[in-house]
Coordinates of C-alpha atoms in Angstrom, one line a residue:
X1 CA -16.4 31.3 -23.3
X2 CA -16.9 31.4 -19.7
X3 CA -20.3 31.2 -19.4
X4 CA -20.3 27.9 -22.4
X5 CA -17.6 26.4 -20.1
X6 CA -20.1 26.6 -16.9
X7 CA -23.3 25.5 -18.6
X8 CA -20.9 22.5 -20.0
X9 CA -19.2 21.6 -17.1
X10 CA -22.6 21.9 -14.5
X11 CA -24.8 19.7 -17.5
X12 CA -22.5 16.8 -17.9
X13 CA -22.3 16.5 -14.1
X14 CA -26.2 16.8 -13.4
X15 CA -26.8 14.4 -16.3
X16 CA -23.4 12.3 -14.3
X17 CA -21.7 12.1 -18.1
X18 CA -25.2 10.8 -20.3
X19 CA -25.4 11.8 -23.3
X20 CA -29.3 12.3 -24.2
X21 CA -30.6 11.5 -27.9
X22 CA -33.6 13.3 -29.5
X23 CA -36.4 11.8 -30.2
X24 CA -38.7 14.4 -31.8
X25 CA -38.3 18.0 -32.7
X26 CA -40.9 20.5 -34.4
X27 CA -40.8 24.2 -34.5
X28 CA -42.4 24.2 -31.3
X29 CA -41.5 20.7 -29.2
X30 CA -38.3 19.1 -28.6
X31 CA -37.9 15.5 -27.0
X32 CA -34.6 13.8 -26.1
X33 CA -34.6 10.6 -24.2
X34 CA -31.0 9.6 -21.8
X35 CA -29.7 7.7 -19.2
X36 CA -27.6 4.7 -18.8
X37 CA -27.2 1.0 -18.3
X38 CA -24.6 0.8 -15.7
X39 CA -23.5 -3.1 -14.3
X40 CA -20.8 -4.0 -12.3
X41 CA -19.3 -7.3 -10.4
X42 CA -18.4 -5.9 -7.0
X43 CA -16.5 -7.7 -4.1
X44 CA -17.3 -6.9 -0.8
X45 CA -18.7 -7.9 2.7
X46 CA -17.8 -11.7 2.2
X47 CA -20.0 -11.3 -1.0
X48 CA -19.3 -11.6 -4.7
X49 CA -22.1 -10.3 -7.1
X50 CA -23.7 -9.0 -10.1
X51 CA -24.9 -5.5 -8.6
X52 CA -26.9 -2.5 -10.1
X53 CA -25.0 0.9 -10.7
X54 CA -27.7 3.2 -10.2
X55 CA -29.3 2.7 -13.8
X56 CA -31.7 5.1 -14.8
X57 CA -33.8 6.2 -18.5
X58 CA -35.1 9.9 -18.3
X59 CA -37.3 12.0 -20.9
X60 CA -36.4 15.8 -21.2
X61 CA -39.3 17.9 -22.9
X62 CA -38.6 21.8 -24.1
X63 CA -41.3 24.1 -25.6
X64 CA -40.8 27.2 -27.3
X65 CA -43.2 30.1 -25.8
X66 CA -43.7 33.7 -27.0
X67 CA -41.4 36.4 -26.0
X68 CA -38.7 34.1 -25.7
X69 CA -39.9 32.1 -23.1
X70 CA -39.2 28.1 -22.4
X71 CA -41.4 25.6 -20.9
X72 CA -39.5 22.3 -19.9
X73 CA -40.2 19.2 -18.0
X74 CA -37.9 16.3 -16.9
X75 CA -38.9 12.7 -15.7
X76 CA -36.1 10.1 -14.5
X77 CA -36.6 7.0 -13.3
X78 CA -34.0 4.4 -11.9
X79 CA -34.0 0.8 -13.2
X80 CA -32.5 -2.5 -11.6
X81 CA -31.3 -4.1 -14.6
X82 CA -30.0 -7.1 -12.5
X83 CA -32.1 -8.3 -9.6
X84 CA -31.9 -7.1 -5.6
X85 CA -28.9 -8.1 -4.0
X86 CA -27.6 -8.0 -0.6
X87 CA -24.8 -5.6 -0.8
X88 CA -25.7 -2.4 0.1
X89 CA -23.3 0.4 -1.1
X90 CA -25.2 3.5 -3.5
X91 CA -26.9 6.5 -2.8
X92 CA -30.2 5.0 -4.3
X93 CA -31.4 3.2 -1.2
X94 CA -33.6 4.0 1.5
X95 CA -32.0 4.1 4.7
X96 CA -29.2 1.3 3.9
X97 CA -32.4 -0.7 2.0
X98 CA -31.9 -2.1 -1.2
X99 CA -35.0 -1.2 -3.7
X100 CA -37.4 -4.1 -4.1
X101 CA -39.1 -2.3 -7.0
X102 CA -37.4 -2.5 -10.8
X103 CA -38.5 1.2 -11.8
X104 CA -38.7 3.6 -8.9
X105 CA -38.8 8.0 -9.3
X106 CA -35.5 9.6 -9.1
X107 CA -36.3 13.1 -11.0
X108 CA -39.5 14.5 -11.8
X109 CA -40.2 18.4 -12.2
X110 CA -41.3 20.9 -14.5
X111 CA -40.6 24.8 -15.0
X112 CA -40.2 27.8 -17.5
X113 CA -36.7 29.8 -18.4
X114 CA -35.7 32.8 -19.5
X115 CA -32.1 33.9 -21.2
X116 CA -32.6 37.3 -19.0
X117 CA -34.8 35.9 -16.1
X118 CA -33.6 32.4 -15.3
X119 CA -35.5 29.7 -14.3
X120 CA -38.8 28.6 -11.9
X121 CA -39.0 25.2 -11.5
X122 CA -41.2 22.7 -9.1
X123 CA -41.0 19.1 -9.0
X124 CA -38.3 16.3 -7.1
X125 CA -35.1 17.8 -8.3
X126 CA -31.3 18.2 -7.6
X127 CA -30.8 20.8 -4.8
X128 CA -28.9 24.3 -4.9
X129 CA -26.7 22.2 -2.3
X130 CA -25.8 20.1 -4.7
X131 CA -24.2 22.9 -6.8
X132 CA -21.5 23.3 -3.9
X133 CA -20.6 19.5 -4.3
X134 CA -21.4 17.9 -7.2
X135 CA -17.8 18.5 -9.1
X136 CA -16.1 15.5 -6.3
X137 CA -19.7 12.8 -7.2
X138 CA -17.6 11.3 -10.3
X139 CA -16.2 7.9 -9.2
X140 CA -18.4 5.1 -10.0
X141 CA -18.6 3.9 -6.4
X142 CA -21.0 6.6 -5.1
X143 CA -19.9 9.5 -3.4
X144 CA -21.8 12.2 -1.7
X145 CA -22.1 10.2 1.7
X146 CA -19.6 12.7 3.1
X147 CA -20.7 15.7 1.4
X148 CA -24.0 15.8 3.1
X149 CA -25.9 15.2 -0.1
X150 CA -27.5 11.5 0.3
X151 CA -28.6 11.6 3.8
X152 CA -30.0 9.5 6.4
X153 CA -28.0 6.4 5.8
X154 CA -26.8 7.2 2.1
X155 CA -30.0 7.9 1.0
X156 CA -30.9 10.0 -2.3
X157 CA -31.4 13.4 -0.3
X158 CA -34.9 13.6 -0.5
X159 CA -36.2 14.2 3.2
X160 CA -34.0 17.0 3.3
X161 CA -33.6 18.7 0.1
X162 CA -29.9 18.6 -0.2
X163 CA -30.1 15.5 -2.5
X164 CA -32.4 14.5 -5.2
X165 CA -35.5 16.6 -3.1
X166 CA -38.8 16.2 -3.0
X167 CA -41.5 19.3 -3.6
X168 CA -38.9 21.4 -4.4
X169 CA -39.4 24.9 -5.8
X170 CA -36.4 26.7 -7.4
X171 CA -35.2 29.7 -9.1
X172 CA -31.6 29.8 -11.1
X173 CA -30.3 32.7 -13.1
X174 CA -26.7 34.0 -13.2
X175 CA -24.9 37.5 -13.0
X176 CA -22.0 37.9 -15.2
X177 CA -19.8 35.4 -14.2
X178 CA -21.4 34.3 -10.4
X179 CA -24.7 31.8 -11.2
X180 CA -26.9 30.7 -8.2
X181 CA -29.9 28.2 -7.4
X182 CA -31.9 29.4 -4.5
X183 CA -34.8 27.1 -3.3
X184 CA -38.0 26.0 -0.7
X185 CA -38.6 22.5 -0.2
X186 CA -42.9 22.9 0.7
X187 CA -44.1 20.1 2.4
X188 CA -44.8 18.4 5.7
X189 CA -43.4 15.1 5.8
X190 CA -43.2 12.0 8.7
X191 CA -41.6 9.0 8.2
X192 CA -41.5 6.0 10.4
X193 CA -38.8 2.6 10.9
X194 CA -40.9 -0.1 12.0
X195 CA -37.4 -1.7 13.5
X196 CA -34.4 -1.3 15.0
X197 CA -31.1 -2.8 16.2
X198 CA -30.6 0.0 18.4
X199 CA -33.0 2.1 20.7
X200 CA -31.5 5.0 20.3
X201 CA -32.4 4.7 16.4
X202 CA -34.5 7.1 14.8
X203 CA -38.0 5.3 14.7
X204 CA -40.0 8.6 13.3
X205 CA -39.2 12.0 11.5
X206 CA -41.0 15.0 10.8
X207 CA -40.0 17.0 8.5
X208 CA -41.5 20.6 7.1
X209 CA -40.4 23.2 5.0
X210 CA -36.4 23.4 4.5
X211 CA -34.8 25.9 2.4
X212 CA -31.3 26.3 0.2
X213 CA -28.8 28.2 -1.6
X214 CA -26.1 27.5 -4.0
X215 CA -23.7 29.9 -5.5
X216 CA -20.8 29.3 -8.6
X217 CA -18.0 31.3 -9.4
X218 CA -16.3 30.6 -12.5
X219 CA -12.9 32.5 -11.9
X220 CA -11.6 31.4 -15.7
X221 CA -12.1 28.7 -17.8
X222 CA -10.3 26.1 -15.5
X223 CA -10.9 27.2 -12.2
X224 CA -14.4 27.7 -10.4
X225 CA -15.1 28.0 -6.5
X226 CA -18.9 27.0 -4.8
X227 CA -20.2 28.3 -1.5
X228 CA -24.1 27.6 -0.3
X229 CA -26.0 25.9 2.7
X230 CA -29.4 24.1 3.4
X231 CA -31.6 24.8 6.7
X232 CA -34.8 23.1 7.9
X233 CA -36.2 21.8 11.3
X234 CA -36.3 18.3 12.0
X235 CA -38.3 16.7 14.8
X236 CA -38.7 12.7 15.6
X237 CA -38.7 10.0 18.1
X238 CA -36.2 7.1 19.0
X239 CA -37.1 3.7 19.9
X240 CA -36.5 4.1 23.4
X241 CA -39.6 6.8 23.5
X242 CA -37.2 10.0 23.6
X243 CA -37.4 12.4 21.6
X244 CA -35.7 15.5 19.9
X245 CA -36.6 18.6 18.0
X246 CA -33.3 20.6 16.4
X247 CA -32.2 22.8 13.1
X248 CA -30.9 21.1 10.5
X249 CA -28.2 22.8 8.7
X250 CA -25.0 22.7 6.8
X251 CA -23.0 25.1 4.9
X252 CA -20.0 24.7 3.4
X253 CA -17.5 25.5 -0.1
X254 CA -15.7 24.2 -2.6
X255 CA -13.7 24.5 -5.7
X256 CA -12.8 22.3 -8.9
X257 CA -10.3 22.8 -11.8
X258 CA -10.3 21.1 -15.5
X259 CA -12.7 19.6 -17.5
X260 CA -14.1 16.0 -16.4
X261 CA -14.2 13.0 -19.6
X262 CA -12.0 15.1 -21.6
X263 CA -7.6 14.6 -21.3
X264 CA -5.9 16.2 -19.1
X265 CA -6.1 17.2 -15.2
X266 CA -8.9 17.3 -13.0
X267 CA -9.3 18.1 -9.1
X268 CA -12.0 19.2 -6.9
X269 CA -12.9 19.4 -3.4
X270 CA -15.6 20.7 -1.4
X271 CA -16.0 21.2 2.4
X272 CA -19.2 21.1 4.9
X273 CA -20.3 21.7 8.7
X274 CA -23.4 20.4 9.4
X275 CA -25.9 19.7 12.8
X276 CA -28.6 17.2 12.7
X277 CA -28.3 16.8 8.8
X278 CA -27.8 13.1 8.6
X279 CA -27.6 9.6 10.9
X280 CA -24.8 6.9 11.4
X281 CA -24.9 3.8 9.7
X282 CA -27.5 2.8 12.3
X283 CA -29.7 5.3 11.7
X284 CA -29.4 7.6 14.5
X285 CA -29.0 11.2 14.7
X286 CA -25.7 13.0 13.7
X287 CA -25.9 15.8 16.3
X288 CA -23.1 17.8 14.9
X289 CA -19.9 16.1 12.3
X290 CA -17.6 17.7 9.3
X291 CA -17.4 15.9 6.0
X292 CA -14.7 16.6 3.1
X293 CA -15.3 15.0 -0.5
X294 CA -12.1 15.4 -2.8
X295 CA -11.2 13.3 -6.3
X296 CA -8.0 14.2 -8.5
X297 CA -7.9 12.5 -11.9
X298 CA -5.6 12.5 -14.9
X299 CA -7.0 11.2 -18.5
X300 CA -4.7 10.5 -21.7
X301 CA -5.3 11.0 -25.0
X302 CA -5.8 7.0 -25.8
X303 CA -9.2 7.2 -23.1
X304 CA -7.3 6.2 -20.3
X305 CA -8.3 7.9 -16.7
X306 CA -6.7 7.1 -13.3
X307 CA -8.7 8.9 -10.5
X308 CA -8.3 8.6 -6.6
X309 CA -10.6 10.1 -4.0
X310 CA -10.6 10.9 -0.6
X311 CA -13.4 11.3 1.9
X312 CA -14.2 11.7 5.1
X313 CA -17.6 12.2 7.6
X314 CA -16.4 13.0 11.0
X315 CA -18.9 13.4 13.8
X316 CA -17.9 15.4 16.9
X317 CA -17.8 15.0 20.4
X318 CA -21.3 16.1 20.9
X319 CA -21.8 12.4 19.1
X320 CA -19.7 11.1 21.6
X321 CA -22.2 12.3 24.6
X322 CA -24.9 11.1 23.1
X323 CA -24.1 7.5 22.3
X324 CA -22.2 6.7 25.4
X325 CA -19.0 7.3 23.8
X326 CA -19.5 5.7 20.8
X327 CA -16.9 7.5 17.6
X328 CA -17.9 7.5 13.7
X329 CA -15.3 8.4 11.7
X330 CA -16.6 7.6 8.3
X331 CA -13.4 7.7 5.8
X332 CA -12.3 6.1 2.7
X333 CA -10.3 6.3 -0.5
X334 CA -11.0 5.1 -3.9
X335 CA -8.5 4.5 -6.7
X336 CA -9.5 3.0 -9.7
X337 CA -9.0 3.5 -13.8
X338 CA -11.2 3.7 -16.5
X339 CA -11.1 3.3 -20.1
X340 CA -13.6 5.3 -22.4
X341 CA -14.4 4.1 -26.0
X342 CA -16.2 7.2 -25.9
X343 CA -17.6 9.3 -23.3
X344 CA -20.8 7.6 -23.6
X345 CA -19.3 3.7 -23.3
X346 CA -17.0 3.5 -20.0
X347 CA -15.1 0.6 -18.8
X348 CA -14.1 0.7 -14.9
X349 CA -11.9 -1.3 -12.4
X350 CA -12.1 0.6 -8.9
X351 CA -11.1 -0.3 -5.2
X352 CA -12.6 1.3 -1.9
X353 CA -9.9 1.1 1.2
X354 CA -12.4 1.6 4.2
X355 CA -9.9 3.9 6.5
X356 CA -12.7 4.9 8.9
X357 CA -13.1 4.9 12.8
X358 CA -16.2 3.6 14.5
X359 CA -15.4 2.4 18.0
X360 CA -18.3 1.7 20.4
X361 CA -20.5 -1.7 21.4
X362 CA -21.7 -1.7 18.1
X363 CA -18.4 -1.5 15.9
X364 CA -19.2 -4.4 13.6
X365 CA -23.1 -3.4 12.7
X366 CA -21.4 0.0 11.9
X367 CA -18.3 -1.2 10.0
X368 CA -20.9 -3.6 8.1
X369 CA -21.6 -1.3 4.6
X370 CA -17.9 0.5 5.0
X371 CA -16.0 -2.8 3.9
X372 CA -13.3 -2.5 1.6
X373 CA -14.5 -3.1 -2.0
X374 CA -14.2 -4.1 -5.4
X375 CA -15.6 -2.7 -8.7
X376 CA -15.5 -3.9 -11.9
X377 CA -18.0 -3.3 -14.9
X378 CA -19.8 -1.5 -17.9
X379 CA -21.6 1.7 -18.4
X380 CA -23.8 2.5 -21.3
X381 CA -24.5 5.5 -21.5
X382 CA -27.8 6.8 -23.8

């Protein structure tokens, strides 16, 4: 029972509550197709629009092998059902950019499993950090830009493996009741701004191999607890022709109890240190900040869910020093309430109170994609 409740609980949150439908099946093949069609009218920054909730269609593939062996292979892709808008709130954009593009890669790997030996894959795929904190990344305004998962300006993760990563490789298995993800990110990566607002903004990045580790323990059927961490070394250049070479890390735990989209209690929390493992909202360097992601939600019978969150990404006074005093205090809650026809068809109303601190000569810039907000919409889920 355990071990059914884990591999639930961890699928419906990596698949962020889609419910996949197959397509073809043989004695040997197996095909399912999922994602969802998520729209929403959101209020915010003096704007009132028609906005994309990080829609996405993916295609799982299984194989059968001899000795009990699987092959599998995922491909996801995110959709803009709407149009490119100007408010900028998700985890799907690159460094605070909206995408241009209507179809752009979110997920693509590939891998083999074993019931005794676990699982190899390669490809762009969650991270083992994203084990620690995935059980808080439920409302439908975006989380994770606190949790150090979507870095560098609420990206998707990539650069540094703790998000959706690129060139990941990774091996899961599990040992009685403790399961782990343990990864290498392979690849030598630079990435270059061709503006700023600021010249102590990141203009260039380069990036090599980074490495991670996740760890789950379910303590009973209600209660688990996560631990893990993500390293790498990080080098670059600002605008104003400094520049820095420094360890990225973070570590950190958390814990969640209950059962998300089914009646009854849920809460989780998780907690992270981290040093040159993401920017500000003006894209420069973090030199050392805390972060704390934490929802608690009730859900009725009738379909009914009330949820409010907390979060908070606080940098420290080495962040101070380096910006000429400058504080970012990122912090907001979100309460909202849901209806679900189903778990597959949700309706959502959610507000975002913007609590945070960011005092300095640029305040406004900062306070800019932190404004207080208003959801409202649809999501279909395949």
């Amino acid at each position: 029972m355990k071990q059914a409740y884990l591999t639930a609980l961890i699928s419906a949150l990596m698949a962020s509550q889609a419910v996949a439908i197959e397509i073809y099946k043989d004695d040997t093949n197996k095909v399912n197709i999922g994602g969802w069609i998520d729209v929403r009218a959101i209020d915010t920054q003096d704007v009132s629009e028609i906005a994309n909730g990080a829609s996405r269609i993916n295609f799982a593939f299984e194989r059968q092998l001899k000795n009990d062996w699987h092959a599998f292979a995922k491909l996801e892709w995110g959709v803009d059902p709407v149009g490119t808008g100007r408010v900028i709130y998700n985890g799907d954009e690159s460094f605070g950019s909206s995408q241009d593009d209507f179809i752009y890669n979110r997920l693509g790997y590939a891998g083999l499993s074993h019931a005794d030996y676990g699982s190899l894959t390669m490809g762009k795929q969650w991270g083992a950090w994203y084990d620690v904190v995935c059980y808080t990344n439920l409302a439908f305004f975006t989380d994770g830009n606190a949790s150090g998962t979507y870095t560098y300006n609420k990206f998707d993760g990539a650069v540094n493996g703790t998000g959706r990563g690129d060139k990941i490789v990774q091996y899961r298995n599990r040992l009685g009741d403790v399961s782990f993800a343990a990864q290498v990110q392979l690849k030598s990566e630079k990435i270059t701004l061709d503006k700023a607002n600021d010249p102590l903004e990141v203009s260039r990045l380069d990036y090599s191999n980074t490495a991670g580790l996740g760890v789950t323990y379910q303590v009973n059927d209600q209660w688990l607890m996560t631990l893990g961490g993500n390293y790498g070394q990080v080098e670059g250049n600002r605008f104003d022709g400094t520049s820095f070479d420094e360890t990225d890390y973070i570590y950190g735990f958390g814990f969640a109890y209950g059962w998300w989209d089914v009646a009854g209690f849920y809460a989780a929390a998780n907690f992270n240190w981290n040093q040159f493992h993401d920017t500000d909202n003006l894209n420069r360097m973090i030199p050392e900040s805390k972060g704390v992601e934490s929802i608690i939600a009730y859900q009725y019978d009738n379909g009914i869910r009330f949820i409010l969150t907390y979060n908070l990404l606080e940098a420290s006074a080495e962040y101070a020093k380096a910006y000429q005093g400058d504080v970012f205090k990122r912090q907001s809650m979100v309460a909202g309430v849901h209806y679900l026809f189903d778990t597959s068809t949700v309706v959502f109303a959610e507000f975002s109170k913007n609590l945070g601190d960011f005092n300095g000569q640029r305040a406004a810039a900062m306070e800019l994609s932190e404004d207080d907000a208003l959801l409202i919409g649809l999501r279909y889920s395949l």
